[in-house]
CSV table of C-alpha atoms in Angstrom, one decimal:
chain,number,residue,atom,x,y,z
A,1,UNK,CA,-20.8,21.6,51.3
A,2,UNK,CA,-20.3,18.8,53.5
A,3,UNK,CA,-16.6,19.5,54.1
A,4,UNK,CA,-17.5,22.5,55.3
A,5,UNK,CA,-20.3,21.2,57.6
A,6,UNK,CA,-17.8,18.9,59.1
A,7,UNK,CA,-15.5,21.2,59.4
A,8,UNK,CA,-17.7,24.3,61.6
A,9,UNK,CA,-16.2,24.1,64.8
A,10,UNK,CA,-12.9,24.1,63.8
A,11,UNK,CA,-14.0,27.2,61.4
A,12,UNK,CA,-15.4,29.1,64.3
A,13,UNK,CA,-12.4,28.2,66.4
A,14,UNK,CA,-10.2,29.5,64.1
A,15,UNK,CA,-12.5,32.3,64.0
A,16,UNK,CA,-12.4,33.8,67.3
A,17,UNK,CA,-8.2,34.0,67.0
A,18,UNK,CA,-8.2,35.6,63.7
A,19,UNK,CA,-11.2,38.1,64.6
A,20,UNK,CA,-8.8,40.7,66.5
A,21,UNK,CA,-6.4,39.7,63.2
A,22,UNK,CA,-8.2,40.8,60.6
A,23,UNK,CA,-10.1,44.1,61.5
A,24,UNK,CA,-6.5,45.1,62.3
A,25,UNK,CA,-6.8,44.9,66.3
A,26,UNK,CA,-3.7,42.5,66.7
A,27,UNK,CA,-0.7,40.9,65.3
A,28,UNK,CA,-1.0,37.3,63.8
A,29,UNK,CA,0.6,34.5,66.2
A,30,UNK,CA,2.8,32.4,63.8
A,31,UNK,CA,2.2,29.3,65.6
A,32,UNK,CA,-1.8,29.3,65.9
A,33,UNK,CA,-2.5,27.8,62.4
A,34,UNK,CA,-0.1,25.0,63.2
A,35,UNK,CA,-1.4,21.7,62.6
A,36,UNK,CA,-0.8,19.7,66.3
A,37,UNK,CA,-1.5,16.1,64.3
A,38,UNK,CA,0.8,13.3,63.0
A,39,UNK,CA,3.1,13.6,60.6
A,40,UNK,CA,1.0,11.8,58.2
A,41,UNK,CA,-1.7,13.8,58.6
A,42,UNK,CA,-0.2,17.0,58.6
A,43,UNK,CA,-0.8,18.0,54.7
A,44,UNK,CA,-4.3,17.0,55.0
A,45,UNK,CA,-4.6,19.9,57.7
A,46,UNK,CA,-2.4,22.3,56.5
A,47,UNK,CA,-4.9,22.4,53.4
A,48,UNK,CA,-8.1,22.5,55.5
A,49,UNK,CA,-6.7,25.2,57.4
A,50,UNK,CA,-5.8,27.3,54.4
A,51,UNK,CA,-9.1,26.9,53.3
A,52,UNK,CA,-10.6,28.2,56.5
A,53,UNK,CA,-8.1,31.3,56.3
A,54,UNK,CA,-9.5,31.7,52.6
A,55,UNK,CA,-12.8,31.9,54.0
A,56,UNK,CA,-11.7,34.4,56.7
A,57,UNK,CA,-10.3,36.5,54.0
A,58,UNK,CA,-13.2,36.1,51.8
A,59,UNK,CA,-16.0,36.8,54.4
A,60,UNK,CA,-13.8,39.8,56.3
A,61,UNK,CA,-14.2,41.3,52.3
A,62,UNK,CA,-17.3,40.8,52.1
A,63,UNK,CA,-18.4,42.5,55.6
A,64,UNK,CA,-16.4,45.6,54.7
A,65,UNK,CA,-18.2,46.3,51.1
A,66,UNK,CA,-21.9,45.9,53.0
A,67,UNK,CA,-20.3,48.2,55.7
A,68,UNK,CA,-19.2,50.2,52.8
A,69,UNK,CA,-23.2,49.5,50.7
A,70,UNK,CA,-24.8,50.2,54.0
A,71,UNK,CA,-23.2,53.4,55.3
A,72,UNK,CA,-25.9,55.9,56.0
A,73,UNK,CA,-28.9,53.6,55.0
A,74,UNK,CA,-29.7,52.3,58.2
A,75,UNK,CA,-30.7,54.1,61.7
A,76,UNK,CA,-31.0,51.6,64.2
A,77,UNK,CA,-31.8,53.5,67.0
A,78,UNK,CA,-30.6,51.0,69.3
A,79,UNK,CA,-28.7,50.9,72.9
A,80,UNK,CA,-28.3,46.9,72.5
A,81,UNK,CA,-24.6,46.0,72.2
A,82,UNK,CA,-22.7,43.9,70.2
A,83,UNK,CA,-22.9,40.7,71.7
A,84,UNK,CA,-27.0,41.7,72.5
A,85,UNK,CA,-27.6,42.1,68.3
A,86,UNK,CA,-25.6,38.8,67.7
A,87,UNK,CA,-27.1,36.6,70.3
A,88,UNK,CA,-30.6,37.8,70.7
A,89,UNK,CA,-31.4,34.6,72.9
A,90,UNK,CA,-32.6,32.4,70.0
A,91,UNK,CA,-30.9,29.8,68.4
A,92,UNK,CA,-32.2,28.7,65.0
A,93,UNK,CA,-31.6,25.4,63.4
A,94,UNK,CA,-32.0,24.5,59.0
A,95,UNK,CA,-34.6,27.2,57.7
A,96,UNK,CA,-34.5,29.2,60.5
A,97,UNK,CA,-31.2,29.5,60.5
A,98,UNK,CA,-30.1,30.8,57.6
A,99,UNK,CA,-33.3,32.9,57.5
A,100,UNK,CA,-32.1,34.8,60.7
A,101,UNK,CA,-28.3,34.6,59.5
A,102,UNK,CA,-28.9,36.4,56.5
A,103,UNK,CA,-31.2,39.1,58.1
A,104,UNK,CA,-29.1,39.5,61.0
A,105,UNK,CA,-25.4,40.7,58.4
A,106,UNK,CA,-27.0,43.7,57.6
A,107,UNK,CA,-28.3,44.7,60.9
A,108,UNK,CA,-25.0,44.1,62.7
A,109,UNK,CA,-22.9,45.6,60.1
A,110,UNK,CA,-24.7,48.9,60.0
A,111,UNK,CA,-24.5,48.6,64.2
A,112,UNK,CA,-20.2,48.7,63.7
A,113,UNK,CA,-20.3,45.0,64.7
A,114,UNK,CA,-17.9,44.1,61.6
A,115,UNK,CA,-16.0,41.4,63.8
A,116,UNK,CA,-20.0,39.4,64.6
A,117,UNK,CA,-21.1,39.9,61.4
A,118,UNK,CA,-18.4,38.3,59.4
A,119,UNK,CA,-18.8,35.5,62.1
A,120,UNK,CA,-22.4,34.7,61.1
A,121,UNK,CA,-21.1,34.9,57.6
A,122,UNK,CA,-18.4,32.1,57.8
A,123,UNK,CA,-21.3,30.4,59.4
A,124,UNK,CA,-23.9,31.0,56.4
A,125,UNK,CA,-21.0,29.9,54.3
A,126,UNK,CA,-20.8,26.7,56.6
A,127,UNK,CA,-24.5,25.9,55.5
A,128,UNK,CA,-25.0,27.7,52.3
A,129,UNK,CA,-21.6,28.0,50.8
A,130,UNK,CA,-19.7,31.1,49.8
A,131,UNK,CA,-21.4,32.1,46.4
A,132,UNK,CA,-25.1,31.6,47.7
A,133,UNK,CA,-24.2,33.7,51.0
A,134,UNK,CA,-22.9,36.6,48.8
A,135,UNK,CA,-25.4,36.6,46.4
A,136,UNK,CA,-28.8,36.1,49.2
A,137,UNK,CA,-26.5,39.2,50.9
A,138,UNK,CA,-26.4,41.5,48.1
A,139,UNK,CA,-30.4,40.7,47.6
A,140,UNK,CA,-30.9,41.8,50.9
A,141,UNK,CA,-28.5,44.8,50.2
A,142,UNK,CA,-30.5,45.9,46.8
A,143,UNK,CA,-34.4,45.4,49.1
A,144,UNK,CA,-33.0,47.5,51.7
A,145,UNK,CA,-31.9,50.0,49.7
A,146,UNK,CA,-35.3,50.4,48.2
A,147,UNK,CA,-36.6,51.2,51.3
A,148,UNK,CA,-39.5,48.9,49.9
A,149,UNK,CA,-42.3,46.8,51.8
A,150,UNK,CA,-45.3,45.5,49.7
A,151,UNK,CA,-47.6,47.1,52.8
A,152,UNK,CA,-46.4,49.5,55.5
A,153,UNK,CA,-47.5,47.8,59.0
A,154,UNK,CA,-48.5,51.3,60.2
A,155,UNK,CA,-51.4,51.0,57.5
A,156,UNK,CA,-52.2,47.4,58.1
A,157,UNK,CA,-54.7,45.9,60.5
A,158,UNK,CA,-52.5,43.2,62.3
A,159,UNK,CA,-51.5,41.8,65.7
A,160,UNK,CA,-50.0,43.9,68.0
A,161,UNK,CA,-48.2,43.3,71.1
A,162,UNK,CA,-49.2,44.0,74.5
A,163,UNK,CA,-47.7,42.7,77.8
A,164,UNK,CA,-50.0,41.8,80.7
A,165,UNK,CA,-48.5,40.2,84.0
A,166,UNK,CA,-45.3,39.4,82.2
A,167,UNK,CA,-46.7,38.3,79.4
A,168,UNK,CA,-46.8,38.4,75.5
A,169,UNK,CA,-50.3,38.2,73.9
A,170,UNK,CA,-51.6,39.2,70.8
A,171,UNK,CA,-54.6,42.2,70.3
A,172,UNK,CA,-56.2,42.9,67.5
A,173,UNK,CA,-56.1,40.1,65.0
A,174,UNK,CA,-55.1,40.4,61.3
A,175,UNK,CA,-58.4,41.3,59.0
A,176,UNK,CA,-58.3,38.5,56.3
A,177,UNK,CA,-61.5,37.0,54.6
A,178,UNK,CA,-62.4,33.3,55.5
A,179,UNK,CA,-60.3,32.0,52.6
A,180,UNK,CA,-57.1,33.7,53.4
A,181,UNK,CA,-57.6,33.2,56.9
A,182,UNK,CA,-57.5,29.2,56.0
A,183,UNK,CA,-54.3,30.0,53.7
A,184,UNK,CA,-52.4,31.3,56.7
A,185,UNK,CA,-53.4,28.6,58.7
A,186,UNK,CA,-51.9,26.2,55.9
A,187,UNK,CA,-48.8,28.8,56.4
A,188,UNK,CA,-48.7,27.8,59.9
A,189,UNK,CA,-48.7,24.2,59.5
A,190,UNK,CA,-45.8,24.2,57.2
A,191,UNK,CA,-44.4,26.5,60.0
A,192,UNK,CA,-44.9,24.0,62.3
A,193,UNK,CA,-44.1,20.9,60.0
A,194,UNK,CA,-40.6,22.7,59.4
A,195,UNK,CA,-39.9,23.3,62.8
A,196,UNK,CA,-40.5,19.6,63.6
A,197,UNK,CA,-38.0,18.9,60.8
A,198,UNK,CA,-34.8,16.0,62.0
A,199,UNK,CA,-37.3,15.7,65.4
A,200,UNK,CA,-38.7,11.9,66.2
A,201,UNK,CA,-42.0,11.5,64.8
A,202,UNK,CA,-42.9,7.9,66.2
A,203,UNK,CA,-44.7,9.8,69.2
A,204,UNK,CA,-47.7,9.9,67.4
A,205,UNK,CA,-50.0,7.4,68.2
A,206,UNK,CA,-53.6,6.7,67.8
A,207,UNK,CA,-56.2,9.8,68.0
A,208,UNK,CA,-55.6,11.0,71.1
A,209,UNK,CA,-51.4,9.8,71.9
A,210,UNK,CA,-49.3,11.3,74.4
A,211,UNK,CA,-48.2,14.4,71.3
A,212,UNK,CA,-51.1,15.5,70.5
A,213,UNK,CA,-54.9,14.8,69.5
A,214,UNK,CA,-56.9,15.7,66.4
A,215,UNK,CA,-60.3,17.3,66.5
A,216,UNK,CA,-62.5,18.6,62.8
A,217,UNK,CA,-61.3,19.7,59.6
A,218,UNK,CA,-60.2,22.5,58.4
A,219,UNK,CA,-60.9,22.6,54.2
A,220,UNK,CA,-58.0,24.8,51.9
A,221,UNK,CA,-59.2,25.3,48.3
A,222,UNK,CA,-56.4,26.0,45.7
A,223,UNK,CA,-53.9,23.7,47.9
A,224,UNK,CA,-52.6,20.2,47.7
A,225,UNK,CA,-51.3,18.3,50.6
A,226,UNK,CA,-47.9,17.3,49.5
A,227,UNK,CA,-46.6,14.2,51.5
A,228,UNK,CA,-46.6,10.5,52.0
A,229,UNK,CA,-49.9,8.6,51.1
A,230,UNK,CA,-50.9,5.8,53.1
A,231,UNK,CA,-51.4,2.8,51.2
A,232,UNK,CA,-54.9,2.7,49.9
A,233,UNK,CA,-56.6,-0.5,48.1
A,234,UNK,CA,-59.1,1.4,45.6
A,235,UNK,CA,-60.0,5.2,45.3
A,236,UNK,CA,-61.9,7.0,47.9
A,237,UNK,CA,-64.1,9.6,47.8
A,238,UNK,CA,-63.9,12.4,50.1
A,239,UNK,CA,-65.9,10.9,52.8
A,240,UNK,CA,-64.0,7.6,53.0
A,241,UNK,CA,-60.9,9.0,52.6
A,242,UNK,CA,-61.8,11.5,55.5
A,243,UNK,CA,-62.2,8.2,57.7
A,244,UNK,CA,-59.6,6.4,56.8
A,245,UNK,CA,-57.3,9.3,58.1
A,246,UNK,CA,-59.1,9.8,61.0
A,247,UNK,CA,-58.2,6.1,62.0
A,248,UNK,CA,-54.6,6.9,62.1
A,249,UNK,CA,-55.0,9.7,64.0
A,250,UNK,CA,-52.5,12.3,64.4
A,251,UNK,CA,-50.0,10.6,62.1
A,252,UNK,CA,-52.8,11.3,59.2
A,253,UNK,CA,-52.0,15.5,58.0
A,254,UNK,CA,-55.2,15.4,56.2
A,255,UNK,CA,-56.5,14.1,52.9
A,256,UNK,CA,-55.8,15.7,49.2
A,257,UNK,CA,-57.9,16.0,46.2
A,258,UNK,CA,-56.2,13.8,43.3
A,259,UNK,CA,-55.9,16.9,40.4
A,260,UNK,CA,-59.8,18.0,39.7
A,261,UNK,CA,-61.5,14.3,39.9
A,262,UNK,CA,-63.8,13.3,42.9
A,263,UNK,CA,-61.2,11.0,44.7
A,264,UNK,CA,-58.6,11.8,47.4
A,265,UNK,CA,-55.7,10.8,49.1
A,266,UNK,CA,-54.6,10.2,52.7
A,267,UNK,CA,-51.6,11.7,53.2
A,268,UNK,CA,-49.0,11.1,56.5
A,269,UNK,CA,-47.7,13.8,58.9
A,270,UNK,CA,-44.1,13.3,58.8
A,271,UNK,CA,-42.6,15.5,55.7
A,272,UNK,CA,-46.0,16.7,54.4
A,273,UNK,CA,-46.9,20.2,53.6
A,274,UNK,CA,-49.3,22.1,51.3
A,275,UNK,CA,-48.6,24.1,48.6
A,276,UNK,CA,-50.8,26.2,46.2
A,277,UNK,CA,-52.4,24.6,43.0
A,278,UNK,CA,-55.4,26.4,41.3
A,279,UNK,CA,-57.0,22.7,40.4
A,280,UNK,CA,-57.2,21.1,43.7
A,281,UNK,CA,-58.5,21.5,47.6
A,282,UNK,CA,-57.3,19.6,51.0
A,283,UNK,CA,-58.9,19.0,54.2
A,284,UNK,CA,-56.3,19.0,57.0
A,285,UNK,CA,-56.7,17.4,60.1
A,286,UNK,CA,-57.2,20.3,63.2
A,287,UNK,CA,-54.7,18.7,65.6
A,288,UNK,CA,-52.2,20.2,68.6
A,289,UNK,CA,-49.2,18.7,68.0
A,290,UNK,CA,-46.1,18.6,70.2
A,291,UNK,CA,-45.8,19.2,74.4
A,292,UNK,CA,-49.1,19.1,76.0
A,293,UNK,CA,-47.3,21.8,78.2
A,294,UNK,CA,-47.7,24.7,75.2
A,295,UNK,CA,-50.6,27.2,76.6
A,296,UNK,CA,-52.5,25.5,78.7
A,297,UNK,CA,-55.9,26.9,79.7
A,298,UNK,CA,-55.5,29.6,77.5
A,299,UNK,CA,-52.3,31.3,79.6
A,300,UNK,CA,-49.0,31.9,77.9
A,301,UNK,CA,-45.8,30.0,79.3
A,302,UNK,CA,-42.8,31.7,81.1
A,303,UNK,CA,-40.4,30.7,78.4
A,304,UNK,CA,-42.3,32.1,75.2
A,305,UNK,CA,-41.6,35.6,76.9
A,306,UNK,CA,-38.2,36.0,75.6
A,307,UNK,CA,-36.7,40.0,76.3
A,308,UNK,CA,-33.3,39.2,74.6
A,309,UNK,CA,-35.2,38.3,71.5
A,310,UNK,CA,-37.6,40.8,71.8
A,311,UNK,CA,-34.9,43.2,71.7
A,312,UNK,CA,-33.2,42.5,68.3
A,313,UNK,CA,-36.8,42.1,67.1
A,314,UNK,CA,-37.8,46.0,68.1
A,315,UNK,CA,-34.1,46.7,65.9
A,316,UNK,CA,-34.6,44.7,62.7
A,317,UNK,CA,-38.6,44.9,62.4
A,318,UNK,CA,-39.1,48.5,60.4
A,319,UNK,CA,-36.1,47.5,58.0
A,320,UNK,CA,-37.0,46.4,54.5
A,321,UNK,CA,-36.5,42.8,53.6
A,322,UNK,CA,-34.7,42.4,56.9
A,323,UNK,CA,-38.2,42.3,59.1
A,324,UNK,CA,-39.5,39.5,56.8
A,325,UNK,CA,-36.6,37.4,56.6
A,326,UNK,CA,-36.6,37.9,60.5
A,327,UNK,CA,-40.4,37.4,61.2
A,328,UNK,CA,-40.1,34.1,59.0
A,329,UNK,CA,-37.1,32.6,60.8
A,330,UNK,CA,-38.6,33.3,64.6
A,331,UNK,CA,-41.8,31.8,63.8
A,332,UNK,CA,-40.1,28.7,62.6
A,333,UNK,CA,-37.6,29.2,66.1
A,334,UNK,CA,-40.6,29.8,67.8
A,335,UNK,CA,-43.1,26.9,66.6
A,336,UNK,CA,-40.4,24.7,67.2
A,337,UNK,CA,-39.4,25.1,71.1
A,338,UNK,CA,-43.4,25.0,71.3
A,339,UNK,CA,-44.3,29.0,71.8
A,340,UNK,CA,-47.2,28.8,69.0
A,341,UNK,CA,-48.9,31.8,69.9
A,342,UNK,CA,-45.5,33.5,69.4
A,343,UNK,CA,-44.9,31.8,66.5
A,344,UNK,CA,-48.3,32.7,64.8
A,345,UNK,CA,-48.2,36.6,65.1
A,346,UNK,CA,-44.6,36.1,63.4
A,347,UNK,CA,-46.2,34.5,60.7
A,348,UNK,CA,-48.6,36.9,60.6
A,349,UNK,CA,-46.2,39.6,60.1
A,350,UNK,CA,-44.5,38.2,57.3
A,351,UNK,CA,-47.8,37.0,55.4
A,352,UNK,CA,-48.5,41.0,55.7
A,353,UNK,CA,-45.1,41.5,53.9
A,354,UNK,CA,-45.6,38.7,51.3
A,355,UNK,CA,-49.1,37.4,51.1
A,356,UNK,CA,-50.4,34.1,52.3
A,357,UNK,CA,-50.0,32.2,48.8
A,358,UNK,CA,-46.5,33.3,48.8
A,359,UNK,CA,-45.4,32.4,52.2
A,360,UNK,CA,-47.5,29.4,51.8
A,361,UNK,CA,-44.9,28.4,48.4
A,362,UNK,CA,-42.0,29.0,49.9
A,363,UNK,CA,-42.5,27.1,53.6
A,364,UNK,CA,-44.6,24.2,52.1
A,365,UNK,CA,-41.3,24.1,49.3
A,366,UNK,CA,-39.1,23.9,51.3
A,367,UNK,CA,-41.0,21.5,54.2
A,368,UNK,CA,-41.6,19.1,52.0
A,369,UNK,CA,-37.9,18.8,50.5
A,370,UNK,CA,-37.2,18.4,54.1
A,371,UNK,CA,-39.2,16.1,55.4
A,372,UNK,CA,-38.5,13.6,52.5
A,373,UNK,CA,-34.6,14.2,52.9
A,374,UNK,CA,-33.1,15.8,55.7
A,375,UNK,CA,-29.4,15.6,54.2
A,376,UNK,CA,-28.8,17.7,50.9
A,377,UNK,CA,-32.5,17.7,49.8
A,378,UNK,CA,-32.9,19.9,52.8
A,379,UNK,CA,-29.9,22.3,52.2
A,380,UNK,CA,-31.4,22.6,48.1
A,381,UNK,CA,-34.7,23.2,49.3
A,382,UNK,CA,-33.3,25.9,52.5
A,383,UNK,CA,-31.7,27.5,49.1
A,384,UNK,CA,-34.7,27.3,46.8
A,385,UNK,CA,-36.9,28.4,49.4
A,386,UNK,CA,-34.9,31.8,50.3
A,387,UNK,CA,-34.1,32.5,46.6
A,388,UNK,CA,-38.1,32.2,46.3
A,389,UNK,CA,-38.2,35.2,49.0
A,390,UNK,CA,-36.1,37.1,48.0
A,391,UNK,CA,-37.1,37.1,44.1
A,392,UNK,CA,-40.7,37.7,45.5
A,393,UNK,CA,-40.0,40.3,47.5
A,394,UNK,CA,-37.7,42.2,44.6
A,395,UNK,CA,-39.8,41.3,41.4
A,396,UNK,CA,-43.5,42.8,43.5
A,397,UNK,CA,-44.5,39.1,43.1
A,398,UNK,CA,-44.6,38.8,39.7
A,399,UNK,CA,-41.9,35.6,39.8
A,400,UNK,CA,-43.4,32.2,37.8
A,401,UNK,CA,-43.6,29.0,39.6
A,402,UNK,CA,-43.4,26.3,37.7
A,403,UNK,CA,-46.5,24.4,39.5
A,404,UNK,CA,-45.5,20.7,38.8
A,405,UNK,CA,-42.1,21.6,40.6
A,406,UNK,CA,-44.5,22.7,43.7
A,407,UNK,CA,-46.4,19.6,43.3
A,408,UNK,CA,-43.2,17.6,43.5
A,409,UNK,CA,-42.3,19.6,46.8
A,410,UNK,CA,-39.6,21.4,45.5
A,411,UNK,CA,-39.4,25.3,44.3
A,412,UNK,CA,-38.2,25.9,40.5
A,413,UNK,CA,-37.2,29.9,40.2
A,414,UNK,CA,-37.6,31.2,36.3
């Protein structure tokens, strides 16, 4: 996996002069595959390049049997073109990444864009590696076929949008009791907590620093705040443990009930996230974290209003398995270039797909393997985390977690 990370550009490069190539549009030019290196180093490349043209090969296959799968399944209905579908003016990074790779295949596939789509797929195998790709791909292939969503959006009470002066904002917010309303804000903050992932976090300072400031609590029964704990000299109750965090300000997340006994931790910001667990509550910090700049007085910022975006998004959001995978990765895209209110109804969107307890798994999973390690751990975690997803979304939620896996801040599938 790392070879192949290293080895992206040069993938892509290769890419763009075998595109024509391979769907048949033009003849091979002998000389383009030639290493231009030393002598000495001339075997090295000749094998790296073969192993690019391999992947070529393999993902040019694999975009003809979806074309194939997918013939007469989807009606896009759309005027966007090519390079519109594939660019759709957001750039995800980790998560969000593959999570909006994996959604987009299908879409641009079905849209004859066979020459983009296996270019996302050599990227996906860049970051998830050949097998995985295939395999999340054919998941999405079997979901859309189904024609299946756990709740049809027409039916649902959620957040539409409306555009006043230029502007997104949301309408009518989605109906959830008090509990499930705190779930999916516990959904956000590991929405926000992954978006923040490989970002510097030493800009927290004191209760009110130049990031952000903290104000109240915000209590999640049936969580646990997964993280760092700050070093503690005895065992506090929830009171004290409550102070302690406020003291640190916003580099405290919250504090965590230790199992079902009276005492609680203080967990850290960087890496945390909360996960579900039947035996256990948290209290989580309310703080704004990030750019001051994000909606200031209540009005929405010039950049959150983004049309290219918004058009792949009025494609892809009716399709089965598609819309959810899409909705998850542009709330993390989103949260992370600071559009929050953006990033929210996207969340909202897929907790209507999947449920609050669900989403909250599968973002506070794979947060918290990425917080604590942003090389492989984070890449496992991207994998556990869309294998969760997808085995939700196929098995009508009936998948077991194992529960000390969540607690440990990874996913285990059975």
């Amino acid at each position: 996996m790392a070879k192949w990370g290293s080895k992206l550009k040069l993938l892509l490069l290769i890419h763009l002069s075998l595109s024509e190539v391979v769907f048949g549009r033009a003849p091979l030019p002998q000389s383009s595959l030639r290493p231009s290196v030393s002598s000495k180093n001339s075997q090295t490349e000749q094998v790296e390049t073969q192993v690019v043209k391999d992947g070529l090969r393999a993902a040019h296959q694999l975009v003809l049997n979806l074309s194939a799968s997918l013939q007469g399944q989807l009606d896009l209905q759309s005027n966007a073109s090519c390079a519109e579908l594939a660019n759709g003016g957001r750039r995800g990074k980790g998560f969000s990444q593959e999570l909006l790779g994996l959604a987009m295949v299908p879409v641009l596939v079905s849209a004859g864009c066979l020459s983009e789509a296996q270019a996302l797929v050599m990227q996906l195998y860049a970051v998830l590696g050949q097998n995985d790709t295939c395999e999340f791909l054919q998941d999405v292939l079997v979901l859309i076929k189904r024609g299946k969503e756990p709740l049809l959006r027409e039916s649902a009470h959620i957040v539409h949008h409306t555009f006043t002066g230029g502007f997104q904002t949301p309408s009518s917010p989605l109906m959830l009791n008090s509990e499930s309303q705190r779930h999916l804000q516990a959904v956000i903050f590991n929405i926000h907590q992954l978006a923040d992932v490989g970002e510097r976090v030493d800009g927290y300072k004191g209760k009110v620093g130049p990031m952000g400031k903290c104000k109240g609590w915000m209590r999640v029964k049936g969580t646990r705040l997964l993280g760092q704990a700050a070093e503690q000299s005895r065992p506090l109750r929830i009171g004290e443990a409550q102070q302690a965090c406020q003291s640190l300000g916003i580099q405290c997340a919250g504090v965590t009930q230790e199992g079902d006994s009276e005492y609680y931790q203080v967990i850290l910001r960087p890496g945390s996230s909360i996960v579900p667990s039947s035996n256990s509550e948290s209290w989580i910090q309310k703080c704004k974290v990030g750019s001051v700049r994000w909606r200031r007085n209540g009005v929405p910022q010039h950049h959150c209003v983004n049309e290219k975006e918004e058009q792949v998004y009025m494609v892809v959001e009716w399709i089965p398995a598609v819309s959810t995978l899409y909705n998850l990765g542009t709330a993390v895209y989103y949260a992370s270039v600071n559009c929050y209110e953006t990033a929210k109804e996207r969340a909202i969107f897929s907790t209507v797909d999947l449920g609050t307890d669900a989403l909250m798994a599968v973002t506070g999973g794979t947060a918290g393997v990425a917080g604590y390690a942003l090389g492989a751990g984070l890449k496992t975690g991207v994998k556990a985390g869309i294998k969760y997803l997808l085995n939700n979304m196929k098995e009508d939620g009936d998948l077991l977690m194992n529960q000390n896996s969540l607690e440990d801040g990874t996913i285990t599938v059975q």
